[in-house]
Amino acid sequence: MSMEDYDFLFKIVLIGNAGVGKTCLVRRFTQGLFPPGQGATIGVDFMIKTVEINGEKVKMLHLLMGRQRRSELQIWDTAGQERFRSITQSYYRSANALILTYDITCEESFRCLPEWLREIEQYASNKVITVLVGNKIDLAERREVSQQRAEEFSEAQDMYYLETSAKESDNVEKLFLDLACRLISEARQNTLVNNVSSPLPGEGKSISYLTCCNFN
Ligand SMILES: Nc1nc2c(ncn2[C@@H]2O[C@H](COP(=O)(O)OP(=O)(O)OP(=O)(O)O)[C@@H](O)[C@H]2O)c(=O)[nH]1
C-alpha cells in the first residue's frame, strides 16, 4: 500500500502502567495474535493497521512507550527532566486518541489512573479522544476492580469505558473500530488535532453521517 492509499491517518497512543496489556491489545488488533512471553516495551514501539470503514481506508498508527522512563526520571537532573518533558510532550502532542489502559486484576494500575489523567491534561491536545480500557477480563476470578467502579470513574472523567481481553480477543476489534469511527466523525467536524487526521489534500470526502460508532 502506498503512502497515499488511505483516506484518514490517525495516531493512537496507548498509555497505562507497565504490564496492563497495551502491547498485547495492539498486537491482537494489528496481527490477530496473543504473543506468548511478551517482554516489556523498551523505548517507543509502533504498529500499523489499515482498516476499511464505510468504504474508506483508515490507517491507524498505534504508539506504545515503555514505562521505564518513570524510574529514569527519578535519577535525572533538571536538564534530564526537561529532556524527558519534551519527549513526553511530542509523544502526546499529535495523538488523535489515547487509550488509557489498566488491568482489572490489579488495583494499583487502577489507582494510578488520576496520575495518567494529569499527564494527559498537561501534554495532550484538549481535542484528544480518550478511552478507558479495563483489560484481562478473562481473569474474572482475580478481578480487583469492579466494572461499576470503573464505569463511575470514567463517567466522572467524561471518558468512554470498555473492558477487554487481549488474550481471548474480547472487545478488542470493537475498541479499535469504534474508536476509528469516532475519529472519522470528529475529523469531519474538523475538531481533531489537524496535522495528521485530516483527509489528504484532494481526497476530501463528502460528509455523510456515520452510523457505525457504537460507544456506550
Ligand atoms: N490473562 C491475560 N493476560 C494478558 C492480557 N493482556 C496481556 N496479558 C499479559 O500481561 C503481561 C503484560 O502484557 P503487555 O502487553 O506486555 O503489557 P504492556 O502494558 O504493554 O507492558 P509494558 O510494555 O511494560 O508497558 C503479559 O504477560 C501478557 O501475556 C489479557 O487480556 N489476559
Short mmCIF file of C-alpha atoms and ligand atoms in Angstrom, two decimals:
data_model
loop_
_atom_site.label_atom_id
_atom_site.label_comp_id
_atom_site.label_asym_id
_atom_site.label_seq_id
_atom_site.Cartn_x
_atom_site.Cartn_y
_atom_site.Cartn_z
CA MET A 1 0.00 0.00 0.00
CA SER A 2 1.44 3.34 -0.99
CA MET A 3 1.68 6.24 1.42
CA GLU A 4 -1.31 7.94 -0.17
CA ASP A 5 -3.55 4.94 -0.25
CA TYR A 6 -5.78 5.91 2.64
CA ASP A 7 -8.47 8.43 3.41
CA PHE A 8 -7.59 9.05 7.05
CA LEU A 9 -4.50 8.63 9.16
CA PHE A 10 -4.95 8.54 12.92
CA LYS A 11 -2.33 8.35 15.61
CA ILE A 12 -3.40 6.39 18.65
CA VAL A 13 -1.26 6.39 21.74
CA LEU A 14 -1.57 3.71 24.40
CA ILE A 15 -0.77 4.64 27.96
CA GLY A 16 -1.11 3.00 31.36
CA ASN A 17 1.02 1.16 33.87
CA ALA A 18 3.56 -1.44 32.77
CA GLY A 19 2.13 -4.92 32.32
CA VAL A 20 -1.54 -3.96 31.89
CA GLY A 21 -1.54 -5.38 28.34
CA LYS A 22 -1.11 -2.40 26.00
CA THR A 23 1.23 -4.24 23.63
CA CYS A 24 -0.96 -7.35 23.64
CA LEU A 25 -4.07 -5.31 22.79
CA VAL A 26 -2.37 -3.72 19.79
CA ARG A 27 -0.84 -6.99 18.63
CA ARG A 28 -4.21 -8.69 18.92
CA PHE A 29 -5.78 -5.99 16.77
CA THR A 30 -2.99 -5.49 14.22
CA GLN A 31 -1.71 -9.07 13.92
CA GLY A 32 -4.55 -11.16 15.32
CA LEU A 33 -2.40 -12.92 17.87
CA PHE A 34 -1.68 -13.07 21.58
CA PRO A 35 2.10 -13.27 21.93
CA PRO A 36 3.49 -15.79 24.40
CA GLY A 37 6.02 -14.34 26.84
CA GLN A 38 5.78 -10.70 25.84
CA GLY A 39 8.73 -8.62 27.03
CA ALA A 40 8.29 -5.11 28.43
CA THR A 41 8.26 -2.32 25.85
CA ILE A 42 11.64 -0.60 25.64
CA GLY A 43 11.65 2.93 24.28
CA VAL A 44 8.86 3.62 21.80
CA ASP A 45 7.25 0.94 19.67
CA PHE A 46 4.62 1.27 16.98
CA MET A 47 2.30 -0.91 14.92
CA ILE A 48 0.15 -0.02 11.94
CA LYS A 49 -3.13 -1.42 10.73
CA THR A 50 -5.30 -0.12 7.91
CA VAL A 51 -9.00 -0.87 8.13
CA GLU A 52 -11.87 -0.11 5.80
CA ILE A 53 -14.89 1.59 7.32
CA ASN A 54 -17.90 2.51 5.17
CA GLY A 55 -15.69 2.19 2.09
CA GLU A 56 -12.94 4.44 3.40
CA LYS A 57 -9.42 3.34 4.20
CA VAL A 58 -8.36 4.31 7.68
CA LYS A 59 -4.71 3.94 8.58
CA MET A 60 -4.23 3.55 12.32
CA LEU A 61 -0.81 4.15 13.77
CA HIS A 62 -0.52 2.75 17.30
CA LEU A 63 2.21 4.06 19.55
CA LEU A 64 3.48 2.49 22.75
CA MET A 65 6.00 3.97 25.09
CA GLY A 66 7.80 1.89 27.72
CA ARG A 67 7.31 2.91 31.32
CA GLN A 68 10.93 2.57 32.30
CA ARG A 69 11.20 6.31 31.72
CA ARG A 70 9.45 6.86 35.08
CA SER A 71 12.33 5.41 37.03
CA GLU A 72 14.78 7.20 34.73
CA LEU A 73 13.07 10.41 35.71
CA GLN A 74 13.89 9.89 39.35
CA ILE A 75 17.61 9.94 38.71
CA TRP A 76 17.65 12.64 36.09
CA ASP A 77 18.86 16.12 36.90
CA THR A 78 16.90 19.21 35.88
CA ALA A 79 18.26 19.11 32.33
CA GLY A 80 17.27 15.48 32.13
CA GLN A 81 13.79 16.27 33.33
CA GLU A 82 13.49 18.89 30.64
CA ARG A 83 14.54 16.35 28.04
CA PHE A 84 12.04 13.91 29.47
CA ARG A 85 9.33 16.51 29.27
CA SER A 86 9.97 17.22 25.61
CA ILE A 87 9.94 13.52 24.75
CA THR A 88 6.66 13.08 26.60
CA GLN A 89 5.23 16.18 25.03
CA SER A 90 6.00 15.12 21.48
CA TYR A 91 4.65 11.65 22.25
CA TYR A 92 1.28 13.03 23.33
CA ARG A 93 1.04 16.16 21.24
CA SER A 94 -0.08 14.80 17.90
CA ALA A 95 -2.14 11.92 19.29
CA ASN A 96 -5.68 11.87 17.92
CA ALA A 97 -6.75 9.35 20.52
CA LEU A 98 -5.42 7.97 23.78
CA ILE A 99 -6.21 4.52 25.04
CA LEU A 100 -5.67 4.62 28.80
CA THR A 101 -5.42 1.04 29.95
CA TYR A 102 -5.47 -0.60 33.35
CA ASP A 103 -5.60 -4.24 34.42
CA ILE A 104 -8.86 -5.28 36.14
CA THR A 105 -6.87 -7.76 38.27
CA CYS A 106 -4.50 -5.05 39.51
CA GLU A 107 -5.90 -2.42 41.86
CA GLU A 108 -2.63 -0.49 41.67
CA SER A 109 -3.00 0.03 37.91
CA PHE A 110 -6.47 1.50 38.55
CA ARG A 111 -5.28 3.74 41.38
CA CYS A 112 -2.65 5.22 39.07
CA LEU A 113 -5.29 6.48 36.61
CA PRO A 114 -5.54 10.00 38.11
CA GLU A 115 -1.79 10.34 37.64
CA TRP A 116 -2.19 9.40 33.98
CA LEU A 117 -5.04 11.86 33.59
CA ARG A 118 -2.83 14.63 34.95
CA GLU A 119 -0.23 13.71 32.35
CA ILE A 120 -2.90 13.82 29.61
CA GLU A 121 -4.08 17.20 30.80
CA GLN A 122 -0.56 18.51 30.83
CA TYR A 123 0.68 17.20 27.49
CA ALA A 124 -2.14 16.11 25.18
CA SER A 125 -4.28 18.25 22.89
CA ASN A 126 -7.58 19.18 24.52
CA LYS A 127 -9.31 17.70 21.48
CA VAL A 128 -7.90 14.25 22.03
CA ILE A 129 -10.40 11.40 22.41
CA THR A 130 -9.64 9.30 25.47
CA VAL A 131 -10.91 5.79 26.03
CA LEU A 132 -10.51 3.98 29.34
CA VAL A 133 -9.90 0.26 28.95
CA GLY A 134 -10.05 -2.38 31.68
CA ASN A 135 -8.06 -5.29 30.24
CA LYS A 136 -7.68 -9.00 31.19
CA ILE A 137 -11.37 -9.80 31.73
CA ASP A 138 -10.55 -13.44 31.02
CA LEU A 139 -9.11 -13.44 34.55
CA ALA A 140 -12.51 -12.67 36.10
CA GLU A 141 -11.80 -14.74 39.21
CA ARG A 142 -8.87 -12.46 40.02
CA ARG A 143 -10.76 -9.22 39.45
CA GLU A 144 -9.83 -6.43 41.90
CA VAL A 145 -11.67 -3.53 40.25
CA SER A 146 -15.42 -3.85 39.74
CA GLN A 147 -16.96 -2.83 36.46
CA GLN A 148 -19.27 -0.43 38.29
CA ARG A 149 -16.38 1.37 39.97
CA ALA A 150 -14.59 1.77 36.66
CA GLU A 151 -17.75 2.98 34.94
CA GLU A 152 -18.34 5.57 37.64
CA PHE A 153 -14.76 6.76 37.32
CA SER A 154 -14.91 7.01 33.53
CA GLU A 155 -18.25 8.83 33.63
CA ALA A 156 -16.89 11.36 36.10
CA GLN A 157 -13.95 11.92 33.78
CA ASP A 158 -16.08 12.03 30.65
CA MET A 159 -14.33 9.08 29.04
CA TYR A 160 -15.65 6.05 27.21
CA TYR A 161 -15.12 2.79 29.05
CA LEU A 162 -14.69 -0.69 27.68
CA GLU A 163 -13.50 -3.97 29.20
CA THR A 164 -11.34 -6.20 27.04
CA SER A 165 -9.31 -9.36 26.91
CA ALA A 166 -6.34 -9.27 24.56
CA LYS A 167 -5.90 -12.96 25.33
CA GLU A 168 -9.43 -14.08 24.42
CA SER A 169 -9.90 -11.32 21.84
CA ASP A 170 -12.92 -9.96 23.73
CA ASN A 171 -13.95 -6.44 22.65
CA VAL A 172 -10.58 -5.73 21.03
CA GLU A 173 -11.92 -5.16 17.50
CA LYS A 174 -14.78 -3.19 18.99
CA LEU A 175 -12.36 -0.97 20.88
CA PHE A 176 -10.27 -0.01 17.87
CA LEU A 177 -13.02 0.07 15.24
CA ASP A 178 -15.41 2.14 17.35
CA LEU A 179 -12.52 4.48 18.01
CA ALA A 180 -11.78 4.73 14.28
CA CYS A 181 -15.45 5.56 13.64
CA ARG A 182 -15.42 8.28 16.24
CA LEU A 183 -12.19 9.70 14.86
CA ILE A 184 -13.64 9.83 11.35
CA SER A 185 -16.72 11.53 12.65
CA GLU A 186 -14.67 14.09 14.60
CA ALA A 187 -12.30 14.65 11.67
CA ARG A 188 -15.29 15.51 9.51
CA GLN A 189 -16.30 18.11 12.05
CA ASN A 190 -12.71 19.35 11.98
CA THR A 191 -12.37 19.18 15.71
CA LEU A 192 -9.31 16.99 15.79
CA VAL A 193 -5.64 17.85 16.07
CA ASN A 194 -5.29 18.85 12.46
CA ASN A 195 -1.85 17.77 11.36
CA VAL A 196 -2.33 14.06 10.79
CA SER A 197 -6.02 13.49 10.97
CA SER A 198 -7.49 15.30 8.01
CA PRO A 199 -8.03 13.59 4.70
CA LEU A 200 -5.09 14.19 2.40
CA PRO A 201 -5.28 17.21 0.09
CA GLY A 202 -7.60 16.49 -2.78
CA GLU A 203 -9.01 13.49 -1.01
CA GLY A 204 -11.70 15.21 1.00
CA LYS A 205 -14.92 13.26 1.00
CA SER A 206 -18.46 14.49 1.13
CA ILE A 207 -19.87 14.47 4.61
CA SER A 208 -22.25 11.71 5.48
CA TYR A 209 -23.46 10.71 8.88
CA LEU A 210 -21.76 7.63 10.26
CA THR A 211 -23.88 5.07 11.96
CA CYS A 212 -21.14 2.63 12.85
CA CYS A 213 -20.00 4.32 16.05
CA ASN A 214 -21.06 2.25 18.94
CA PHE A 215 -19.59 3.57 22.15
CA ASN A 216 -21.85 3.22 25.18
N1 LIG B 1 -4.70 -13.21 31.01
C1 LIG B 1 -4.36 -12.15 30.27
N2 LIG B 1 -3.09 -11.74 30.24
C2 LIG B 1 -2.78 -10.66 29.47
C3 LIG B 1 -3.77 -9.96 28.70
N3 LIG B 1 -3.15 -8.94 28.06
C4 LIG B 1 -1.85 -9.00 28.40
N4 LIG B 1 -1.62 -10.04 29.24
C5 LIG B 1 -0.34 -10.43 29.85
O1 LIG B 1 0.12 -9.34 30.63
C6 LIG B 1 1.54 -9.20 30.50
C7 LIG B 1 1.89 -7.79 30.04
O2 LIG B 1 1.39 -7.57 28.74
P1 LIG B 1 1.98 -6.42 27.80
O3 LIG B 1 1.12 -6.32 26.61
O4 LIG B 1 3.44 -6.62 27.58
O5 LIG B 1 1.78 -5.17 28.76
P2 LIG B 1 2.21 -3.64 28.49
O6 LIG B 1 1.16 -2.81 29.11
O7 LIG B 1 2.48 -3.44 27.04
O8 LIG B 1 3.55 -3.54 29.33
P3 LIG B 1 4.83 -2.55 29.09
O9 LIG B 1 5.33 -2.83 27.72
O10 LIG B 1 5.79 -2.99 30.14
O11 LIG B 1 4.34 -1.16 29.28
C8 LIG B 1 2.00 -10.30 29.55
O12 LIG B 1 2.44 -11.39 30.32
C9 LIG B 1 0.74 -10.68 28.79
O13 LIG B 1 0.75 -12.03 28.39
C10 LIG B 1 -5.13 -10.43 28.77
O14 LIG B 1 -6.06 -9.90 28.15
N5 LIG B 1 -5.36 -11.53 29.58
#
